[in-house]
Coordinates of C-alpha atoms and ligand atoms in Angstrom, one line a residue:
X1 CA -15.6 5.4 -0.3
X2 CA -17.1 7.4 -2.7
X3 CA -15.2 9.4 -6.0
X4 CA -16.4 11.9 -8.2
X5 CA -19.5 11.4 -10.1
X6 CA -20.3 14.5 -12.1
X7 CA -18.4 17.6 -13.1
X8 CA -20.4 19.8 -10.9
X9 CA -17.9 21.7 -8.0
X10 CA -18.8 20.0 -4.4
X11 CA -18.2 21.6 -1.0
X12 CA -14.5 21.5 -0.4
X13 CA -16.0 19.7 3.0
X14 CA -17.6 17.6 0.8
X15 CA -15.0 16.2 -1.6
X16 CA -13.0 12.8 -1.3
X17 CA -8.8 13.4 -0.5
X18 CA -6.5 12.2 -2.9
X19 CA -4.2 11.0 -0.3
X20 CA -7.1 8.8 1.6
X21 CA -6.4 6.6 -1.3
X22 CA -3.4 4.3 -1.8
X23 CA -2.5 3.7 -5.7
X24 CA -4.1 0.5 -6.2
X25 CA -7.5 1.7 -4.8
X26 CA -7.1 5.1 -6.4
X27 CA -7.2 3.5 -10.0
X28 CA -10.2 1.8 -9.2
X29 CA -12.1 4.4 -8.3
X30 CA -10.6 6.2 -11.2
X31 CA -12.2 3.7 -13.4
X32 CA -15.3 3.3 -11.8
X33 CA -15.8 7.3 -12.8
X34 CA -14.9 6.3 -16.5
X35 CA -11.3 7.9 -16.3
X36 CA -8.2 5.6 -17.2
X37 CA -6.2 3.7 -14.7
X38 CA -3.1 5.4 -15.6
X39 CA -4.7 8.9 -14.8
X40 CA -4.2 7.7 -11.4
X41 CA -0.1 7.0 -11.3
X42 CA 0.4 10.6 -13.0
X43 CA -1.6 12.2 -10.2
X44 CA 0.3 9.9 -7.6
X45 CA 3.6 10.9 -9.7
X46 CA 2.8 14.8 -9.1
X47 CA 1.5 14.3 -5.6
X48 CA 4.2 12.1 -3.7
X49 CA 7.2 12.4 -5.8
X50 CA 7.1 15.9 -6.8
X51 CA 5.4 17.4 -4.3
X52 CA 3.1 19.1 -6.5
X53 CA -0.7 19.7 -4.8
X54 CA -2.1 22.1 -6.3
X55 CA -4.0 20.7 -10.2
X56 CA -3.0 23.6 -12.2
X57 CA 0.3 22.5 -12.1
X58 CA -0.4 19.0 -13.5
X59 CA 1.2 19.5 -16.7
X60 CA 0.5 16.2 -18.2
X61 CA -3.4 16.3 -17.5
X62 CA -5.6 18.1 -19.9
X63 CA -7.4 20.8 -19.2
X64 CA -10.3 19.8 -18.5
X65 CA -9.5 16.6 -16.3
X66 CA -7.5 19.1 -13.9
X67 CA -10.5 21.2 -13.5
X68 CA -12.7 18.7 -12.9
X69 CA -10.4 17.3 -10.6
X70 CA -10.1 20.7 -8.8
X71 CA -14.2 20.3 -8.5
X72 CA -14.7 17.1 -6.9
X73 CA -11.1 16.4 -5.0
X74 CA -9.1 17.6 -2.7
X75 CA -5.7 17.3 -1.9
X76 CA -4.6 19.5 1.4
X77 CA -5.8 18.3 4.8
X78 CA -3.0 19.8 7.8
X79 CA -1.1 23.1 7.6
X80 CA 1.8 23.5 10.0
X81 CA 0.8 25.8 13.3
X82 CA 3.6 25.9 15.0
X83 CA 7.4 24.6 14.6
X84 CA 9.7 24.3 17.8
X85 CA 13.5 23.7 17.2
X86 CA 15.7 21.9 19.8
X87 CA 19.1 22.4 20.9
X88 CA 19.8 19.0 19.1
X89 CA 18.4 19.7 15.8
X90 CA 15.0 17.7 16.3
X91 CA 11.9 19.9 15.2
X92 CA 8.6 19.3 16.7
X93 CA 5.6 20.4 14.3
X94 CA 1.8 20.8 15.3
X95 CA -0.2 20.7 12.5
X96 CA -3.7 22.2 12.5
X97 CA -6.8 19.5 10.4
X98 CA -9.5 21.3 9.2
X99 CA -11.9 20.8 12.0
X100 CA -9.2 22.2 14.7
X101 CA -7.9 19.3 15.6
X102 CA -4.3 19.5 16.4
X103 CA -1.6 17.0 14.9
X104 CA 2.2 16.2 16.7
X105 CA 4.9 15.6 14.3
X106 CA 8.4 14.8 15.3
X107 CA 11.5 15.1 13.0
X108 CA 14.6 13.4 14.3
X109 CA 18.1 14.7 11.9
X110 CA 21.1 12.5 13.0
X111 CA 23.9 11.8 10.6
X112 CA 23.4 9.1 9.0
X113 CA 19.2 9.2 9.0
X114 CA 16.5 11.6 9.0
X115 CA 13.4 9.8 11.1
X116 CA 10.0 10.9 10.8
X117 CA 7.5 10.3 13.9
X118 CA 3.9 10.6 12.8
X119 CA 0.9 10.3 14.6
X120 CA -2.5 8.3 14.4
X121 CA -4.7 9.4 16.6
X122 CA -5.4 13.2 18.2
X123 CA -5.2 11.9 21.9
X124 CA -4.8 8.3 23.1
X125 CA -7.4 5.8 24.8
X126 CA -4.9 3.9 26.2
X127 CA -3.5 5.8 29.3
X128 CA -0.2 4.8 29.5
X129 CA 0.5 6.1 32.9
X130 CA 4.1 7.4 31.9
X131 CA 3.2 9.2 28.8
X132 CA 1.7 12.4 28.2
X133 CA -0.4 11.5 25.6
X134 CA -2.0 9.3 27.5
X135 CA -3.5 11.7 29.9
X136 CA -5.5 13.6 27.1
X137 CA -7.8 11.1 26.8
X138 CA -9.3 10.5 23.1
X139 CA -10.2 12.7 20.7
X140 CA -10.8 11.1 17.2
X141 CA -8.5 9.1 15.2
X142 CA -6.5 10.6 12.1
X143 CA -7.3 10.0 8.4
X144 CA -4.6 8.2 6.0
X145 CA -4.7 11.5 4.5
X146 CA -3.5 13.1 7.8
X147 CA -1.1 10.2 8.5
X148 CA 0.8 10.8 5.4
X149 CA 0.3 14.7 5.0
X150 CA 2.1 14.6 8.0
X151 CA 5.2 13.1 5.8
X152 CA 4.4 15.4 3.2
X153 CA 4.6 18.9 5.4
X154 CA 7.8 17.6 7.5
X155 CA 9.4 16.9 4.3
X156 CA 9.0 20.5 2.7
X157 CA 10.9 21.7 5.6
X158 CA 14.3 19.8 5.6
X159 CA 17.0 21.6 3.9
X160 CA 18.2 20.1 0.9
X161 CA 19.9 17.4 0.5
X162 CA 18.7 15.9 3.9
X163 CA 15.4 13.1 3.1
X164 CA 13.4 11.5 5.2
X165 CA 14.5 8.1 5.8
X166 CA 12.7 6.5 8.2
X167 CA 9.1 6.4 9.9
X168 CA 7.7 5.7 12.7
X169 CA 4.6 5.3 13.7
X170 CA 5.0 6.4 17.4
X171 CA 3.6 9.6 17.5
X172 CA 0.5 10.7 19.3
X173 CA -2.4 7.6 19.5
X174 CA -2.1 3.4 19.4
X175 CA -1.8 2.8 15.6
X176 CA -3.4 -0.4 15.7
X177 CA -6.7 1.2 17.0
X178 CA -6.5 3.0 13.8
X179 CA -5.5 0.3 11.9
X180 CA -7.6 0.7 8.6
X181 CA -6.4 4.0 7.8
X182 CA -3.2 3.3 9.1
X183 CA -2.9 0.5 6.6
X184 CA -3.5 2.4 3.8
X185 CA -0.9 4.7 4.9
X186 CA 1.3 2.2 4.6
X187 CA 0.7 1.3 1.2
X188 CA 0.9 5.0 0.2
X189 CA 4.9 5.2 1.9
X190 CA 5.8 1.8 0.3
X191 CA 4.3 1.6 -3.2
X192 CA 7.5 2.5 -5.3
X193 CA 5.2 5.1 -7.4
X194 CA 4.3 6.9 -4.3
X195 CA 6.8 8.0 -1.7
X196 CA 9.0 4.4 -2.6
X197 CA 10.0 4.2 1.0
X198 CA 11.5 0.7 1.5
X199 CA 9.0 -1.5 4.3
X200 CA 12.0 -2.0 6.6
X201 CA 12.4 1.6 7.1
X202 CA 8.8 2.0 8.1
X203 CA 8.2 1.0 11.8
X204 CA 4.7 1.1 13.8
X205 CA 4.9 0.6 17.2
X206 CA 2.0 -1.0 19.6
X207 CA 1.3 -1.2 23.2
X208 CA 0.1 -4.6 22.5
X209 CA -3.4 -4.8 20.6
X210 CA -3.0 -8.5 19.9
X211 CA -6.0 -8.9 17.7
X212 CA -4.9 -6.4 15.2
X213 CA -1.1 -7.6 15.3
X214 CA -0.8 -9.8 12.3
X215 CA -3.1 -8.3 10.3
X216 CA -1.2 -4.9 10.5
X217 CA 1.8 -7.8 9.2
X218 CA -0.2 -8.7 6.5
X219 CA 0.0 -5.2 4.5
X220 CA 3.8 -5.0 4.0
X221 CA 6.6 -6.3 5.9
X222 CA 7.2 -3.6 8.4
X223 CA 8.9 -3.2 11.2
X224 CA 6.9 -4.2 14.1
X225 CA 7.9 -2.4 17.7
X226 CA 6.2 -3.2 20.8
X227 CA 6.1 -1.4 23.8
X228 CA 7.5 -3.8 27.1
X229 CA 8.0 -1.0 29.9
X230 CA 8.0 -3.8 32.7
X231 CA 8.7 -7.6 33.2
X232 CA 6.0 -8.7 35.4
X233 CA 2.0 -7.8 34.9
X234 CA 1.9 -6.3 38.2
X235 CA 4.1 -3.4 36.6
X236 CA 2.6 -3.4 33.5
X237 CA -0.5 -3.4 34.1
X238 CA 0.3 -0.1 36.1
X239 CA 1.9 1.0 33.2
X240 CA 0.2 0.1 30.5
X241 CA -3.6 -0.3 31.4
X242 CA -4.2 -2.4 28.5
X243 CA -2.0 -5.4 29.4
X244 CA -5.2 -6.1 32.0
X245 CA -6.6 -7.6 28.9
X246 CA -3.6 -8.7 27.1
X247 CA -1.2 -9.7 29.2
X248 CA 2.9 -10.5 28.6
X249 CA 2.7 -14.6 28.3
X250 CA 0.0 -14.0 26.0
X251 CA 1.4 -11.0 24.4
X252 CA 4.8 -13.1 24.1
X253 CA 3.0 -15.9 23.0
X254 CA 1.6 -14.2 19.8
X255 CA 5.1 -12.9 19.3
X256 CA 6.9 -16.0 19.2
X257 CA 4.5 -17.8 16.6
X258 CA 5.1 -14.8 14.4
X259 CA 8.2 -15.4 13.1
X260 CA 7.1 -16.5 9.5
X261 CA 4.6 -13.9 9.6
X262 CA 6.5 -11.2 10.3
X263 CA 9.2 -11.9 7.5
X264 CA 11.9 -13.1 10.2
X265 CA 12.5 -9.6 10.7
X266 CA 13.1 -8.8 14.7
X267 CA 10.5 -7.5 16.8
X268 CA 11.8 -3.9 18.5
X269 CA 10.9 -4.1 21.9
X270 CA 10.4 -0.5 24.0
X271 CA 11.6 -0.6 27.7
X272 CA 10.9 2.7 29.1
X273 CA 13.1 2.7 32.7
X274 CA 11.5 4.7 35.1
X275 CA 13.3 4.7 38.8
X276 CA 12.3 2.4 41.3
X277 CA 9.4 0.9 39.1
X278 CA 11.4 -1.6 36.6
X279 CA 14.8 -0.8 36.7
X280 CA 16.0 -3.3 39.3
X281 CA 19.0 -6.3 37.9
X282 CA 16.0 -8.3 38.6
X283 CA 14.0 -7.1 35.9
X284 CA 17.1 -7.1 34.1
X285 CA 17.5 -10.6 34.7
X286 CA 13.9 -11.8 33.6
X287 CA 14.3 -9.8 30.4
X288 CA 16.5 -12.5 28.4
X289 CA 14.3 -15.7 29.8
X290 CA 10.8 -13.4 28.9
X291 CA 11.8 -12.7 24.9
X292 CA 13.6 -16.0 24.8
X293 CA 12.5 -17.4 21.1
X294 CA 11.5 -14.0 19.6
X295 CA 14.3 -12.9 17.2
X296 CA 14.3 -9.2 19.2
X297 CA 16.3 -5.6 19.3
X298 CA 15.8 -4.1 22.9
X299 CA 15.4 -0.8 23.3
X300 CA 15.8 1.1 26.7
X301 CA 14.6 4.6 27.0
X302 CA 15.1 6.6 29.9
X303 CA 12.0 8.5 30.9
X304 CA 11.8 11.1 30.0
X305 CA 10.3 13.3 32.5
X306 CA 7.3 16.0 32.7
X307 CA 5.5 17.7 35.4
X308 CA 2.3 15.8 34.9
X309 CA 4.4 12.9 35.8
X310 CA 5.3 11.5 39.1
X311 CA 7.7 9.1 37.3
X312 CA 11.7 9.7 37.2
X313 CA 14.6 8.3 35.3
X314 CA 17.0 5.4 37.2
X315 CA 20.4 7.2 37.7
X316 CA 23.3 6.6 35.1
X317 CA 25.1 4.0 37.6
X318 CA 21.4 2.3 37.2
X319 CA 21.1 2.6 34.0
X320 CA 24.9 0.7 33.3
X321 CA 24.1 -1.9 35.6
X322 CA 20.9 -2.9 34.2
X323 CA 22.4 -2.8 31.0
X324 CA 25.8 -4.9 32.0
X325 CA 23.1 -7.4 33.4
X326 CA 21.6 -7.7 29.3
X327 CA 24.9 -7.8 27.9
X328 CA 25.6 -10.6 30.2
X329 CA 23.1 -12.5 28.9
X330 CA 23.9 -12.2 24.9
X331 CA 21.2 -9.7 24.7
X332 CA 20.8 -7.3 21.7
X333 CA 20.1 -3.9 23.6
X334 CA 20.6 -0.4 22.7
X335 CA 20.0 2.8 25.1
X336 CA 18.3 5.5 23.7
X337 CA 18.9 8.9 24.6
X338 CA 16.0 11.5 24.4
X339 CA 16.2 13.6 21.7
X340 CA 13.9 16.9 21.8
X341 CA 12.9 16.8 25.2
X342 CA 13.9 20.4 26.0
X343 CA 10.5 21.1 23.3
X344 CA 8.4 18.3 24.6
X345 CA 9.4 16.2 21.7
X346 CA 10.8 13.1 23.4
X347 CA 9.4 9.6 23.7
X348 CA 5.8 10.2 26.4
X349 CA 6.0 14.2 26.3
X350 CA 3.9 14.9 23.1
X351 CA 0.8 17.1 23.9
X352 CA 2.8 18.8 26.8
X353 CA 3.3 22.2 25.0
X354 CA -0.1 21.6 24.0
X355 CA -1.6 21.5 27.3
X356 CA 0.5 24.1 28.2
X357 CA -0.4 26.8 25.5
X358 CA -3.7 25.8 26.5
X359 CA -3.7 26.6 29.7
X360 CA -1.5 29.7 29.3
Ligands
SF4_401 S1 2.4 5.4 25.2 FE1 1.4 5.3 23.2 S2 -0.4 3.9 23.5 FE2 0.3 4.6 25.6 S3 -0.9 6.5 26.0 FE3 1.0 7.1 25.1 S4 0.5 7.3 22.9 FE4 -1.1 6.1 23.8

């Protein structure tokens, strides 16, 4: 990617993003314009840690650096739209890129945690038939710059002392499509000179791309969450159009060799339970035998429904029995109530309000 190369003010169009760069790739191109390494860490210093974006206020950068900085970068990609609070305290941004392009942001409060969900892409190409996302179709994928401006918007609004803890990468899009830029986002939230996050608070979660699973391992050890939704390929490749091409033995196959790769941390698997599709003690009972040699944390989400939908959640008596059936078995489940979904924030409703306000 190209830096600056003169002192002469470009386009704002036209100028590289400071936050398209992690730190290590920053100081390069830093010093391939002639500029010290270290010029890059202050910057980095100002940008993540303070929250500082605008050059002026770079106190420890000579004059003329900032203003040469201010003609050939930029810093500011997404600007917050609109901001919908729920009943339950999660806050549901769209954020607005330059060229239009509208970005979903989900911030989840709970006591002991503040979790961020970003997204990667503005639409989806994988059509999930259960999720609302998925019926946009695609538009274009996000930068790293809009990846982590999304952490650096959400976190302006959170009243002191409340932090962003944790990330996910669950949002709007199939990370792993996106995975260049969604790597260098990565390094951005885990370099301790940037936003320090610790790697096992970051989480990306996948429908299943297995060419592009161990190389998103190879960039920091992560959390790595994959979305299940059903037992047998019949179901899932209902559900989940891309398991046509990668389907669960070889899906589970990958995941099962990963365990040194992945750091011996547990794969998060995603079980959306949708009534009369997977929800039966059969499923149930396949579950333990199908993630048998994957250290694993089992998530069940009810669905979470929306008008587009045609698909319901199981009832509560459902829900308990297919989870007695996993705790039978010595399996390591939670159940995951929705949280936003009275503003389309839940798990598969992001875009509804969109849709909505555009057809309003
Ligand atoms: S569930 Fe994820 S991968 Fe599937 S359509 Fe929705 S956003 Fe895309």
């Amino acid at each position: 990617m190209r830096g600056p190369s003169n002192y002469s003010p470009l386009a704002m169009s036209d100028r590289p993003n400071l936050k398209d760069y992690s730190l290590e790739r920053l100081r390069e191109c830093f010093v391939g314009e002639g500029l010290p390494a270290y010029r890059a860490d202050q910057i980095a210093g100002w940008i993540y840690q303070r929250g500082v974006e605008d050059f002026a206020e770079m106190s420890d950068l000579d004059r003329a650096l900032r203003e040469r900085l201010q003609a050939e970068w930029q810093i500011r990609c997404l600007e917050i739209d609109r901001l919908d609070r729920s009943t339950d305290g999660t806050l549901k941004a769209i954020l607005l890129a330059a060229d239009g392009a509208q970005v979903e942001s989900v911030l989840i409060p709970e006591a002991d945690r503040t979790t961020l969900c970003v997204s990667t892409q503005v639409g989806c190409a994988m059509a999930c038939t259960f999720c609302a996302t998925g019926a946009l179709g695609f538009t274009r994928n996000l930068t790293t710059a809009e990846i982590v401006e999304q952490v650096c918007r959400m976190r302006e609004i959170l009243d002191e002392p409340r932090k962003i803890t944790n990330i996910v990468f669950m949002g709007m899009g199939e990370p792993l499509l996106n995975l260049a830029a969604v790597s260098e986002a990565i390094a951005i939230l885990v370099n301790p000179k940037t936003f320090a996050m610790a790697p096992r608070r970051v989480t990306v979660s996948t429908v299943g791309v297995l060419p592009k699973i161990e190389e998103l391992l190879a960039v920091a050890p992560i959390n790595l969450a994959v979305s299940l939704h059903a037992t047998t390929d019949r179901v899932r490749d209902q559900l989940v159009p891309l398991n046509q091409r990668y389907p669960l033995d070889a899906l589970l196959d990958l995941l099962r060799k990963l365990d040194s790769v992945n750091h011996r941390r547990p794969v998060f698997f995603e079980y959306t339970l949708i009534e009369g599709v997977n929800d039966s003690l059969e499923d149930a009972r396949r579950l333990p035998a199908l993630l048998r040699g994957i250290p694993s944390k089992l998530n069940l989400i009810p669905m979470n429904p929306h008008p587009e939908s045609v698909y319901r959640p199981p009832s509560d008596a459902a829900i308990d029995a297919f989870l007695r059936v996993l705790a039978g078995a010595g399996m390591t489940v939670t159940l995951r109530r929705s949280r936003g979904d009275d503003i389309g924030a839940a798990c598969g409703q992001l875009a509804l309000r969109r849709t909505g306000a555009a057809a309003a």
